[in-house]
Amino acid sequence: MSRQDELGVLRIVLEEQYERHSTQLALLARQARKLPADGADLGAASALTAASRRALGDIARALHYLEQGRYGTCEGCQCDIPIEDLARRPSARFCTTCQPEARPVR
Ligand SMILES: [Zn+2]
């Protein structure tokens, strides 16, 4: 499979993740309206909401880069980020060499 084909597969993965996070955000918003104002639950829900928003932003950027043909290129050294790394972390912008240590790989 060529890198171009592999990127095409990743695009599908990204689109699915985008859908999933969008759905989760919608569910969380609906729950937040239904739940009584319970501090603990709201705290957990808003942490989840923040995580989903962040993920959506990352995924949207990755999809945008895909459109521009820049996806999978390290922003540090311009090398091709290995497909295995992208598969594990589709919103990766740096290769493992350039990934700043302040932003640990999750
Ligand atoms: Zn790099």
Coordinates of C-alpha atoms and ligand atoms in Angstrom, one line a residue:
M1 CA 0.0 0.0 0.0
S2 CA 1.5 3.4 -1.0
R3 CA 1.7 6.2 1.6
Q4 CA -1.0 8.0 -0.3
D5 CA -3.3 5.0 0.1
E6 CA -2.4 4.7 3.8
L7 CA -3.2 8.4 4.3
G8 CA -6.6 7.7 2.6
V9 CA -7.3 5.1 5.3
L10 CA -6.3 7.5 8.0
R11 CA -8.7 10.1 6.6
I12 CA -11.5 7.6 7.2
V13 CA -10.3 7.0 10.7
L14 CA -10.2 10.8 11.4
E15 CA -13.6 11.3 10.0
E16 CA -15.0 8.6 12.2
Q17 CA -13.3 10.1 15.2
Y18 CA -14.7 13.5 14.3
E19 CA -18.2 12.0 14.2
R20 CA -17.7 10.2 17.5
H21 CA -16.5 13.3 19.3
S22 CA -19.3 15.4 17.8
T23 CA -21.9 12.9 19.0
Q24 CA -20.3 12.8 22.4
L25 CA -20.4 16.6 22.7
A26 CA -24.1 16.6 21.7
L27 CA -24.9 13.9 24.3
L28 CA -22.9 15.8 27.0
A29 CA -24.8 19.0 26.2
R30 CA -28.1 17.2 26.5
Q31 CA -27.1 15.5 29.8
A32 CA -26.0 18.8 31.2
R33 CA -29.4 20.2 30.6
K34 CA -31.2 17.2 32.2
L35 CA -29.0 16.7 35.3
P36 CA -29.7 18.6 38.4
A37 CA -26.8 20.9 39.3
D38 CA -24.6 18.3 40.9
G39 CA -21.0 19.5 41.4
A40 CA -19.2 16.2 40.9
D41 CA -21.1 15.1 37.8
L42 CA -20.9 18.5 36.2
G43 CA -17.1 18.5 36.9
A44 CA -16.7 15.2 35.2
A45 CA -18.9 16.2 32.3
S46 CA -17.2 19.4 31.7
A47 CA -13.8 17.7 31.7
L48 CA -15.1 15.3 29.1
T49 CA -16.6 18.2 27.1
A50 CA -13.2 20.0 27.2
A51 CA -11.4 16.8 26.1
S52 CA -13.8 16.3 23.2
R53 CA -13.6 19.9 22.1
R54 CA -9.8 19.7 22.1
A55 CA -9.9 16.4 20.1
L56 CA -12.3 17.9 17.6
G57 CA -10.0 20.8 17.1
D58 CA -7.0 18.5 16.5
I59 CA -9.0 16.3 14.1
A60 CA -10.3 19.3 12.2
R61 CA -6.8 20.5 11.8
A62 CA -5.5 17.1 10.6
L63 CA -8.4 16.9 8.0
H64 CA -7.5 20.4 6.8
Y65 CA -3.9 19.4 6.4
L66 CA -5.0 16.3 4.5
E67 CA -6.8 18.5 2.1
Q68 CA -3.8 20.6 1.6
G69 CA -1.5 17.6 1.2
R70 CA 0.5 18.7 4.2
Y71 CA -0.8 15.9 6.5
G72 CA 1.8 13.5 8.0
T73 CA 4.7 15.9 7.4
C74 CA 6.6 16.8 10.6
E75 CA 6.4 20.5 11.3
G76 CA 9.9 20.3 12.9
C77 CA 12.1 18.6 10.3
Q78 CA 9.6 18.2 7.3
C79 CA 10.2 14.5 7.3
D80 CA 7.3 12.1 6.7
I81 CA 5.9 11.0 10.0
P82 CA 5.8 7.2 10.0
I83 CA 2.3 5.8 9.2
E84 CA 2.4 3.7 12.4
D85 CA 2.8 6.8 14.5
L86 CA 0.0 8.5 12.7
A87 CA -2.2 5.5 13.1
R88 CA -1.6 5.6 16.9
R89 CA -2.0 9.4 17.1
P90 CA -3.7 10.7 14.0
S91 CA -3.4 14.3 15.0
A92 CA 0.4 14.1 15.3
R93 CA 2.2 17.1 13.9
F94 CA 5.7 16.1 14.8
C95 CA 7.9 13.0 14.3
T96 CA 9.1 11.3 17.5
T97 CA 12.4 13.1 17.1
C98 CA 10.9 16.5 17.0
Q99 CA 8.0 16.0 19.4
P100 CA 8.7 18.6 22.1
E101 CA 9.1 16.9 25.5
A102 CA 6.8 19.5 27.1
R103 CA 3.9 18.0 25.1
P104 CA 4.1 14.3 25.9
V105 CA 2.8 11.8 23.4
R106 CA -0.6 10.4 24.5
Ligands
ZN1 ZN 10.7 15.9 12.8

